PDB file of C-alpha atoms in Angstrom:
ATOM      1  CA  UNK U   1     -12.523  -9.122 -24.066  1.00 80.00           C
ATOM      2  CA  UNK U   2     -13.427  -6.311 -21.708  1.00 87.00           C
ATOM      3  CA  UNK U   3     -10.968  -5.368 -18.980  1.00 91.00           C
ATOM      4  CA  UNK U   4     -11.977  -5.144 -15.306  1.00 90.00           C
ATOM      5  CA  UNK U   5     -11.316  -1.394 -15.413  1.00 91.00           C
ATOM      6  CA  UNK U   6     -13.726  -0.924 -18.331  1.00 93.00           C
ATOM      7  CA  UNK U   7     -16.398  -2.939 -16.548  1.00 94.00           C
ATOM      8  CA  UNK U   8     -15.925  -1.041 -13.295  1.00 93.00           C
ATOM      9  CA  UNK U   9     -16.240   2.305 -15.097  1.00 94.00           C
ATOM     10  CA  UNK U  10     -19.494   1.184 -16.736  1.00 95.00           C
ATOM     11  CA  UNK U  11     -20.846   0.005 -13.382  1.00 96.00           C
ATOM     12  CA  UNK U  12     -20.034   3.299 -11.701  1.00 95.00           C
ATOM     13  CA  UNK U  13     -21.624   5.307 -14.499  1.00 94.00           C
ATOM     14  CA  UNK U  14     -24.823   3.253 -14.317  1.00 96.00           C
ATOM     15  CA  UNK U  15     -24.928   3.569 -10.526  1.00 96.00           C
ATOM     16  CA  UNK U  16     -24.423   7.304 -10.828  1.00 94.00           C
ATOM     17  CA  UNK U  17     -27.414   7.509 -13.179  1.00 93.00           C
ATOM     18  CA  UNK U  18     -29.625   5.304 -11.006  1.00 93.00           C
ATOM     19  CA  UNK U  19     -28.541   6.587  -7.576  1.00 85.00           C
ATOM     20  CA  UNK U  20     -31.629   8.711  -6.978  1.00 82.00           C
ATOM     21  CA  UNK U  21     -33.845   5.705  -7.447  1.00 77.00           C
ATOM     22  CA  UNK U  22     -34.169   2.458  -5.535  1.00 86.00           C
ATOM     23  CA  UNK U  23     -30.934   0.646  -6.425  1.00 92.00           C
ATOM     24  CA  UNK U  24     -31.289  -3.063  -7.024  1.00 94.00           C
ATOM     25  CA  UNK U  25     -28.817  -5.608  -8.315  1.00 95.00           C
ATOM     26  CA  UNK U  26     -30.916  -6.664 -11.311  1.00 94.00           C
ATOM     27  CA  UNK U  27     -31.509  -3.139 -12.622  1.00 95.00           C
ATOM     28  CA  UNK U  28     -27.827  -2.210 -12.303  1.00 96.00           C
ATOM     29  CA  UNK U  29     -26.525  -5.348 -13.990  1.00 96.00           C
ATOM     30  CA  UNK U  30     -29.124  -5.230 -16.751  1.00 95.00           C
ATOM     31  CA  UNK U  31     -28.178  -1.658 -17.601  1.00 96.00           C
ATOM     32  CA  UNK U  32     -24.461  -2.520 -17.592  1.00 96.00           C
ATOM     33  CA  UNK U  33     -25.050  -5.484 -19.888  1.00 95.00           C
ATOM     34  CA  UNK U  34     -26.855  -3.218 -22.358  1.00 95.00           C
ATOM     35  CA  UNK U  35     -24.240  -0.464 -22.123  1.00 95.00           C
ATOM     36  CA  UNK U  36     -21.357  -2.829 -22.760  1.00 94.00           C
ATOM     37  CA  UNK U  37     -23.347  -4.743 -25.402  1.00 92.00           C
ATOM     38  CA  UNK U  38     -22.373  -8.022 -23.799  1.00 90.00           C
ATOM     39  CA  UNK U  39     -23.134 -11.210 -25.699  1.00 88.00           C
ATOM     40  CA  UNK U  40     -24.457 -14.240 -23.853  1.00 87.00           C
ATOM     41  CA  UNK U  41     -21.073 -15.264 -22.504  1.00 88.00           C
ATOM     42  CA  UNK U  42     -20.820 -16.679 -18.993  1.00 92.00           C
ATOM     43  CA  UNK U  43     -17.148 -15.767 -18.677  1.00 91.00           C
ATOM     44  CA  UNK U  44     -17.727 -12.084 -19.396  1.00 91.00           C
ATOM     45  CA  UNK U  45     -20.863 -11.981 -17.271  1.00 93.00           C
ATOM     46  CA  UNK U  46     -18.900 -13.380 -14.342  1.00 94.00           C
ATOM     47  CA  UNK U  47     -16.314 -10.631 -14.824  1.00 94.00           C
ATOM     48  CA  UNK U  48     -19.138  -8.108 -14.449  1.00 95.00           C
ATOM     49  CA  UNK U  49     -20.333  -9.848 -11.279  1.00 95.00           C
ATOM     50  CA  UNK U  50     -16.806  -9.850  -9.845  1.00 94.00           C
ATOM     51  CA  UNK U  51     -16.366  -6.122 -10.440  1.00 93.00           C
ATOM     52  CA  UNK U  52     -19.831  -5.395  -9.044  1.00 96.00           C
ATOM     53  CA  UNK U  53     -18.981  -7.176  -5.805  1.00 92.00           C
ATOM     54  CA  UNK U  54     -15.608  -5.417  -5.668  1.00 90.00           C
ATOM     55  CA  UNK U  55     -17.501  -2.121  -5.291  1.00 93.00           C
ATOM     56  CA  UNK U  56     -18.642  -3.426  -1.922  1.00 92.00           C
ATOM     57  CA  UNK U  57     -15.013  -4.254  -1.005  1.00 84.00           C
ATOM     58  CA  UNK U  58     -13.944  -0.707  -1.845  1.00 84.00           C
ATOM     59  CA  UNK U  59     -16.794   0.562   0.310  1.00 88.00           C
ATOM     60  CA  UNK U  60     -18.646   2.399  -2.457  1.00 92.00           C
ATOM     61  CA  UNK U  61     -21.751   0.226  -2.133  1.00 95.00           C
ATOM     62  CA  UNK U  62     -23.459  -1.452   0.813  1.00 95.00           C
ATOM     63  CA  UNK U  63     -26.353  -3.896   0.893  1.00 95.00           C
ATOM     64  CA  UNK U  64     -29.863  -2.778   1.701  1.00 94.00           C
ATOM     65  CA  UNK U  65     -32.017   0.265   0.968  1.00 92.00           C
ATOM     66  CA  UNK U  66     -33.441   0.852   4.449  1.00 91.00           C
ATOM     67  CA  UNK U  67     -34.156  -1.244   7.534  1.00 93.00           C
ATOM     68  CA  UNK U  68     -37.324  -2.620   5.964  1.00 92.00           C
ATOM     69  CA  UNK U  69     -35.366  -3.641   2.845  1.00 92.00           C
ATOM     70  CA  UNK U  70     -32.019  -4.453   4.419  1.00 92.00           C
ATOM     71  CA  UNK U  71     -30.876  -7.356   2.287  1.00 92.00           C
ATOM     72  CA  UNK U  72     -30.018  -8.065  -1.369  1.00 93.00           C
ATOM     73  CA  UNK U  73     -31.090  -7.356  -4.049  1.00 93.00           C
ATOM     74  CA  UNK U  74     -31.388  -3.872  -2.525  1.00 95.00           C
ATOM     75  CA  UNK U  75     -28.226  -1.800  -2.193  1.00 95.00           C
ATOM     76  CA  UNK U  76     -27.226   1.828  -1.730  1.00 95.00           C
ATOM     77  CA  UNK U  77     -24.310   4.173  -2.382  1.00 95.00           C
ATOM     78  CA  UNK U  78     -22.286   4.920   0.758  1.00 94.00           C
ATOM     79  CA  UNK U  79     -20.954   8.367   1.666  1.00 91.00           C
ATOM     80  CA  UNK U  80     -17.584   7.205   0.333  1.00 90.00           C
ATOM     81  CA  UNK U  81     -19.230   6.145  -2.905  1.00 92.00           C
ATOM     82  CA  UNK U  82     -21.088   9.448  -3.227  1.00 92.00           C
ATOM     83  CA  UNK U  83     -17.812  11.321  -2.883  1.00 88.00           C
ATOM     84  CA  UNK U  84     -16.320   9.190  -5.664  1.00 89.00           C
ATOM     85  CA  UNK U  85     -19.302   9.714  -7.970  1.00 92.00           C
ATOM     86  CA  UNK U  86     -18.949  13.490  -7.629  1.00 90.00           C
ATOM     87  CA  UNK U  87     -15.547  13.269  -9.362  1.00 89.00           C
ATOM     88  CA  UNK U  88     -16.026  10.008 -11.203  1.00 90.00           C
ATOM     89  CA  UNK U  89     -13.862  10.857 -14.215  1.00 88.00           C
ATOM     90  CA  UNK U  90     -10.756  11.088 -12.027  1.00 90.00           C
ATOM     91  CA  UNK U  91     -11.523   9.119  -8.887  1.00 93.00           C
ATOM     92  CA  UNK U  92      -9.097   6.235  -8.119  1.00 93.00           C
ATOM     93  CA  UNK U  93     -12.124   4.021  -7.544  1.00 91.00           C
ATOM     94  CA  UNK U  94     -12.555   4.269 -11.315  1.00 93.00           C
ATOM     95  CA  UNK U  95      -9.080   3.199 -12.543  1.00 94.00           C
ATOM     96  CA  UNK U  96     -10.020   3.541 -16.226  1.00 92.00           C
ATOM     97  CA  UNK U  97     -11.136   7.155 -15.817  1.00 93.00           C
ATOM     98  CA  UNK U  98      -8.256   7.964 -13.476  1.00 95.00           C
ATOM     99  CA  UNK U  99      -5.633   6.744 -15.961  1.00 94.00           C
ATOM    100  CA  UNK U 100      -7.241   8.660 -18.807  1.00 93.00           C
ATOM    101  CA  UNK U 101      -7.332  11.831 -16.712  1.00 93.00           C
ATOM    102  CA  UNK U 102      -3.690  11.324 -15.777  1.00 93.00           C
ATOM    103  CA  UNK U 103      -2.644  10.904 -19.413  1.00 92.00           C
ATOM    104  CA  UNK U 104      -4.451  14.088 -20.423  1.00 90.00           C
ATOM    105  CA  UNK U 105      -2.506  16.109 -17.882  1.00 83.00           C
ATOM    106  CA  UNK U 106       0.939  14.495 -17.819  1.00 86.00           C
ATOM    107  CA  UNK U 107       3.248  11.874 -19.263  1.00 88.00           C
ATOM    108  CA  UNK U 108       4.519   9.260 -16.825  1.00 91.00           C
ATOM    109  CA  UNK U 109       7.798   7.353 -17.167  1.00 90.00           C
ATOM    110  CA  UNK U 110       7.200   3.580 -17.536  1.00 92.00           C
ATOM    111  CA  UNK U 111       8.291   2.769 -13.976  1.00 92.00           C
ATOM    112  CA  UNK U 112       5.927   5.347 -12.454  1.00 92.00           C
ATOM    113  CA  UNK U 113       3.096   4.160 -14.705  1.00 94.00           C
ATOM    114  CA  UNK U 114       3.597   0.575 -13.526  1.00 95.00           C
ATOM    115  CA  UNK U 115       3.540   1.689  -9.896  1.00 94.00           C
ATOM    116  CA  UNK U 116       0.333   3.658 -10.428  1.00 95.00           C
ATOM    117  CA  UNK U 117      -1.394   0.676 -12.045  1.00 95.00           C
ATOM    118  CA  UNK U 118      -0.426  -1.474  -9.062  1.00 95.00           C
ATOM    119  CA  UNK U 119      -1.521   1.259  -6.641  1.00 94.00           C
ATOM    120  CA  UNK U 120      -4.961   1.478  -8.260  1.00 95.00           C
ATOM    121  CA  UNK U 121      -5.356  -2.302  -8.146  1.00 93.00           C
ATOM    122  CA  UNK U 122      -4.526  -2.286  -4.426  1.00 92.00           C
ATOM    123  CA  UNK U 123      -6.919   0.599  -3.835  1.00 91.00           C
ATOM    124  CA  UNK U 124      -9.982  -0.966  -5.457  1.00 90.00           C
ATOM    125  CA  UNK U 125      -9.370  -4.115  -3.426  1.00 88.00           C
ATOM    126  CA  UNK U 126      -9.320  -2.130  -0.201  1.00 86.00           C
ATOM    127  CA  UNK U 127      -5.589  -2.610   0.488  1.00 89.00           C
ATOM    128  CA  UNK U 128      -4.877   1.008   1.397  1.00 87.00           C
ATOM    129  CA  UNK U 129      -1.470   0.531   3.014  1.00 86.00           C
ATOM    130  CA  UNK U 130      -0.189  -1.284  -0.080  1.00 89.00           C
ATOM    131  CA  UNK U 131      -1.747   1.390  -2.301  1.00 91.00           C
ATOM    132  CA  UNK U 132       0.055   4.102  -0.325  1.00 87.00           C
ATOM    133  CA  UNK U 133       3.415   2.380  -0.789  1.00 87.00           C
ATOM    134  CA  UNK U 134       2.878   1.975  -4.545  1.00 90.00           C
ATOM    135  CA  UNK U 135       1.679   5.568  -4.918  1.00 90.00           C
ATOM    136  CA  UNK U 136       4.742   6.761  -3.029  1.00 86.00           C
ATOM    137  CA  UNK U 137       6.958   4.683  -5.320  1.00 87.00           C
ATOM    138  CA  UNK U 138       5.431   6.325  -8.405  1.00 90.00           C
ATOM    139  CA  UNK U 139       5.946   9.775  -6.915  1.00 87.00           C
ATOM    140  CA  UNK U 140       9.565   9.088  -5.992  1.00 86.00           C
ATOM    141  CA  UNK U 141      10.242   7.931  -9.542  1.00 89.00           C
ATOM    142  CA  UNK U 142       8.990  11.310 -10.752  1.00 89.00           C
ATOM    143  CA  UNK U 143      11.340  13.059  -8.340  1.00 87.00           C
ATOM    144  CA  UNK U 144      14.340  11.068  -9.544  1.00 90.00           C
ATOM    145  CA  UNK U 145      13.480  11.855 -13.165  1.00 92.00           C
ATOM    146  CA  UNK U 146      13.317  15.561 -12.345  1.00 91.00           C
ATOM    147  CA  UNK U 147      16.623  15.250 -10.465  1.00 92.00           C
ATOM    148  CA  UNK U 148      18.290  13.647 -13.509  1.00 93.00           C
ATOM    149  CA  UNK U 149      17.036  16.419 -15.803  1.00 93.00           C
ATOM    150  CA  UNK U 150      18.244  19.162 -13.466  1.00 92.00           C
ATOM    151  CA  UNK U 151      21.646  17.525 -12.960  1.00 93.00           C
ATOM    152  CA  UNK U 152      22.045  17.478 -16.755  1.00 92.00           C
ATOM    153  CA  UNK U 153      21.109  21.185 -16.815  1.00 92.00           C
ATOM    154  CA  UNK U 154      23.706  21.956 -14.125  1.00 91.00           C
ATOM    155  CA  UNK U 155      26.428  20.105 -16.049  1.00 91.00           C
ATOM    156  CA  UNK U 156      25.416  21.667 -19.362  1.00 90.00           C
ATOM    157  CA  UNK U 157      25.538  25.196 -17.967  1.00 88.00           C
ATOM    158  CA  UNK U 158      28.718  24.701 -15.970  1.00 88.00           C
ATOM    159  CA  UNK U 159      27.126  25.355 -12.599  1.00 89.00           C
ATOM    160  CA  UNK U 160      28.597  23.999  -9.345  1.00 89.00           C
ATOM    161  CA  UNK U 161      27.612  20.427  -8.500  1.00 89.00           C
ATOM    162  CA  UNK U 162      24.979  19.923  -5.807  1.00 89.00           C
ATOM    163  CA  UNK U 163      25.815  17.093  -3.410  1.00 89.00           C
ATOM    164  CA  UNK U 164      22.186  16.691  -2.325  1.00 88.00           C
ATOM    165  CA  UNK U 165      21.142  15.959  -5.903  1.00 90.00           C
ATOM    166  CA  UNK U 166      23.693  13.136  -6.062  1.00 85.00           C
ATOM    167  CA  UNK U 167      22.559  11.537  -2.797  1.00 84.00           C
ATOM    168  CA  UNK U 168      20.880   8.109  -2.862  1.00 82.00           C
ATOM    169  CA  UNK U 169      18.295   9.192  -0.285  1.00 82.00           C
ATOM    170  CA  UNK U 170      15.111  10.641  -1.743  1.00 79.00           C
ATOM    171  CA  UNK U 171      14.670  12.981   1.232  1.00 80.00           C
ATOM    172  CA  UNK U 172      18.047  14.587   0.455  1.00 86.00           C
ATOM    173  CA  UNK U 173      17.208  14.804  -3.254  1.00 86.00           C
ATOM    174  CA  UNK U 174      13.932  16.530  -2.430  1.00 85.00           C
ATOM    175  CA  UNK U 175      15.747  19.112  -0.344  1.00 86.00           C
ATOM    176  CA  UNK U 176      18.306  19.673  -3.092  1.00 90.00           C
ATOM    177  CA  UNK U 177      15.638  20.111  -5.754  1.00 89.00           C
ATOM    178  CA  UNK U 178      13.681  22.610  -3.694  1.00 89.00           C
ATOM    179  CA  UNK U 179      16.799  24.655  -2.954  1.00 91.00           C
ATOM    180  CA  UNK U 180      17.806  24.725  -6.612  1.00 90.00           C
ATOM    181  CA  UNK U 181      14.359  25.653  -7.940  1.00 89.00           C
ATOM    182  CA  UNK U 182      13.884  28.260  -5.214  1.00 88.00           C
ATOM    183  CA  UNK U 183      17.086  29.949  -6.386  1.00 88.00           C
ATOM    184  CA  UNK U 184      15.734  30.119  -9.932  1.00 86.00           C
ATOM    185  CA  UNK U 185      12.128  30.879  -8.988  1.00 84.00           C
ATOM    186  CA  UNK U 186      12.171  34.520 -10.049  1.00 83.00           C
ATOM    187  CA  UNK U 187      13.009  33.520 -13.619  1.00 81.00           C
ATOM    188  CA  UNK U 188      10.580  30.630 -13.902  1.00 85.00           C
ATOM    189  CA  UNK U 189       7.627  30.686 -16.263  1.00 85.00           C
ATOM    190  CA  UNK U 190       4.617  31.885 -14.212  1.00 86.00           C
ATOM    191  CA  UNK U 191       2.708  28.649 -14.833  1.00 84.00           C
ATOM    192  CA  UNK U 192       5.604  26.530 -13.589  1.00 86.00           C
ATOM    193  CA  UNK U 193       6.206  28.789 -10.579  1.00 87.00           C
ATOM    194  CA  UNK U 194       2.532  28.572  -9.641  1.00 87.00           C
ATOM    195  CA  UNK U 195       2.467  24.780  -9.972  1.00 85.00           C
ATOM    196  CA  UNK U 196       5.678  24.409  -7.999  1.00 87.00           C
ATOM    197  CA  UNK U 197       4.484  26.594  -5.149  1.00 85.00           C
ATOM    198  CA  UNK U 198       1.098  24.864  -5.040  1.00 83.00           C
ATOM    199  CA  UNK U 199       2.082  21.206  -5.338  1.00 82.00           C
ATOM    200  CA  UNK U 200       5.650  20.711  -4.165  1.00 82.00           C
ATOM    201  CA  UNK U 201       4.531  20.874  -0.545  1.00 77.00           C
ATOM    202  CA  UNK U 202       1.582  18.618  -1.388  1.00 71.00           C
ATOM    203  CA  UNK U 203       4.020  15.980  -2.575  1.00 68.00           C
ATOM    204  CA  UNK U 204       6.417  16.181   0.346  1.00 70.00           C
ATOM    205  CA  UNK U 205       3.756  16.523   3.038  1.00 65.00           C
ATOM    206  CA  UNK U 206       0.964  14.340   1.645  1.00 58.00           C
ATOM    207  CA  UNK U 207       1.981  11.556  -0.698  1.00 57.00           C
ATOM    208  CA  UNK U 208       5.402  10.836   0.717  1.00 60.00           C
ATOM    209  CA  UNK U 209       4.263  11.195   4.327  1.00 61.00           C
ATOM    210  CA  UNK U 210       1.497   8.635   3.780  1.00 58.00           C
ATOM    211  CA  UNK U 211       3.930   6.371   1.953  1.00 57.00           C
ATOM    212  CA  UNK U 212       6.395   6.548   4.858  1.00 61.00           C
ATOM    213  CA  UNK U 213       3.654   5.859   7.399  1.00 56.00           C
ATOM    214  CA  UNK U 214       2.631   2.800   5.400  1.00 52.00           C
ATOM    215  CA  UNK U 215       6.075   1.432   4.688  1.00 53.00           C
ATOM    216  CA  UNK U 216       7.832   2.083   7.997  1.00 54.00           C
ATOM    217  CA  UNK U 217       8.436  -1.248   9.753  1.00 51.00           C
ATOM    218  CA  UNK U 218       7.502   0.238  13.143  1.00 54.00           C
ATOM    219  CA  UNK U 219       4.120   1.444  11.932  1.00 56.00           C
ATOM    220  CA  UNK U 220       1.174  -0.750  12.870  1.00 55.00           C
ATOM    221  CA  UNK U 221      -1.537   1.880  12.554  1.00 60.00           C
ATOM    222  CA  UNK U 222      -3.733   1.375   9.500  1.00 64.00           C
ATOM    223  CA  UNK U 223      -3.407   3.834   6.648  1.00 74.00           C
ATOM    224  CA  UNK U 224      -6.807   5.425   6.206  1.00 79.00           C
ATOM    225  CA  UNK U 225      -8.888   5.483   3.074  1.00 83.00           C
ATOM    226  CA  UNK U 226      -9.077   9.279   3.323  1.00 85.00           C
ATOM    227  CA  UNK U 227      -5.309   9.815   3.294  1.00 82.00           C
ATOM    228  CA  UNK U 228      -4.696   7.481   0.362  1.00 87.00           C
ATOM    229  CA  UNK U 229      -7.657   8.891  -1.565  1.00 89.00           C
ATOM    230  CA  UNK U 230      -6.306  12.419  -1.098  1.00 87.00           C
ATOM    231  CA  UNK U 231      -2.886  11.280  -2.301  1.00 88.00           C
ATOM    232  CA  UNK U 232      -4.371   9.850  -5.492  1.00 92.00           C
ATOM    233  CA  UNK U 233      -6.290  13.054  -6.188  1.00 90.00           C
ATOM    234  CA  UNK U 234      -3.197  15.256  -5.863  1.00 88.00           C
ATOM    235  CA  UNK U 235      -0.888  12.913  -7.815  1.00 91.00           C
ATOM    236  CA  UNK U 236      -1.936  14.135 -11.309  1.00 91.00           C
ATOM    237  CA  UNK U 237      -0.998  17.674 -10.280  1.00 88.00           C
ATOM    238  CA  UNK U 238       2.355  16.443  -8.965  1.00 88.00           C
ATOM    239  CA  UNK U 239       2.946  14.584 -12.246  1.00 91.00           C
ATOM    240  CA  UNK U 240       2.102  17.697 -14.268  1.00 90.00           C
ATOM    241  CA  UNK U 241       4.489  19.754 -12.134  1.00 89.00           C
ATOM    242  CA  UNK U 242       7.245  17.168 -12.682  1.00 90.00           C
ATOM    243  CA  UNK U 243       6.742  17.342 -16.455  1.00 90.00           C
ATOM    244  CA  UNK U 244       6.955  21.138 -16.415  1.00 90.00           C
ATOM    245  CA  UNK U 245      10.157  20.998 -14.354  1.00 91.00           C
ATOM    246  CA  UNK U 246      11.753  18.510 -16.754  1.00 91.00           C
ATOM    247  CA  UNK U 247      10.804  20.645 -19.742  1.00 90.00           C
ATOM    248  CA  UNK U 248      12.259  23.724 -18.054  1.00 90.00           C
ATOM    249  CA  UNK U 249      15.478  21.876 -17.255  1.00 90.00           C
ATOM    250  CA  UNK U 250      15.808  20.755 -20.875  1.00 88.00           C
ATOM    251  CA  UNK U 251      15.428  24.245 -22.373  1.00 82.00           C
ATOM    252  CA  UNK U 252      18.761  25.409 -21.105  1.00 59.00           C
ATOM    253  CA  UNK U 253      17.305  28.668 -19.794  1.00 58.00           C
ATOM    254  CA  UNK U 254      19.037  30.014 -16.683  1.00 56.00           C
TER     255      UNK U 254
END
């Protein structure tokens, strides 16, 4: 049985191929049926229909071709959809491709992986505030894993304890991690130093800021698609940086 993510990826690929033409429901669905080699099975065909209509929920498709052909079966790719198609292999609107891209560049702990799956599900259903909270949860799990690895390094090498790294508040842990890594920066592998300098600020200022805006009980402003989308795009780089930091901490090098 095909998964919704597999069906959505096939739909997006077909739409990408047909975008320059006159998009119509029948031509899209026929091509997807052929690509997925679907048997005559109403249950699976309805899964395809559900994922097709979800593309409208996400805002990647809208009905109509022009004002003279403004109703179904005509449809068109929105500006949001065009942006997603430009980076289809890693866009969060394509959860299957996004997860594969993430796995090629990093290894997530189980808790972070579960949060990312939930975040992607929220995103494709248009629940951007919920997606931001889940994405922030995945990122904070990465931070705590890095913290644990560095605390072990500190103990192993007999260095003074760092109170910030033992704090329960993620904000304090973030500050402690940055201070510690900054002290060691001159001796870091160039690749790790470059990743740290490029993406540590992206994590603290982008993903976590959006997560806090979404989860703060006093916040009633909607979290925008643009901010969540940007957070998803930077997350693989943050995950790769976290893996490099954990590897560095485990080597025992001072």
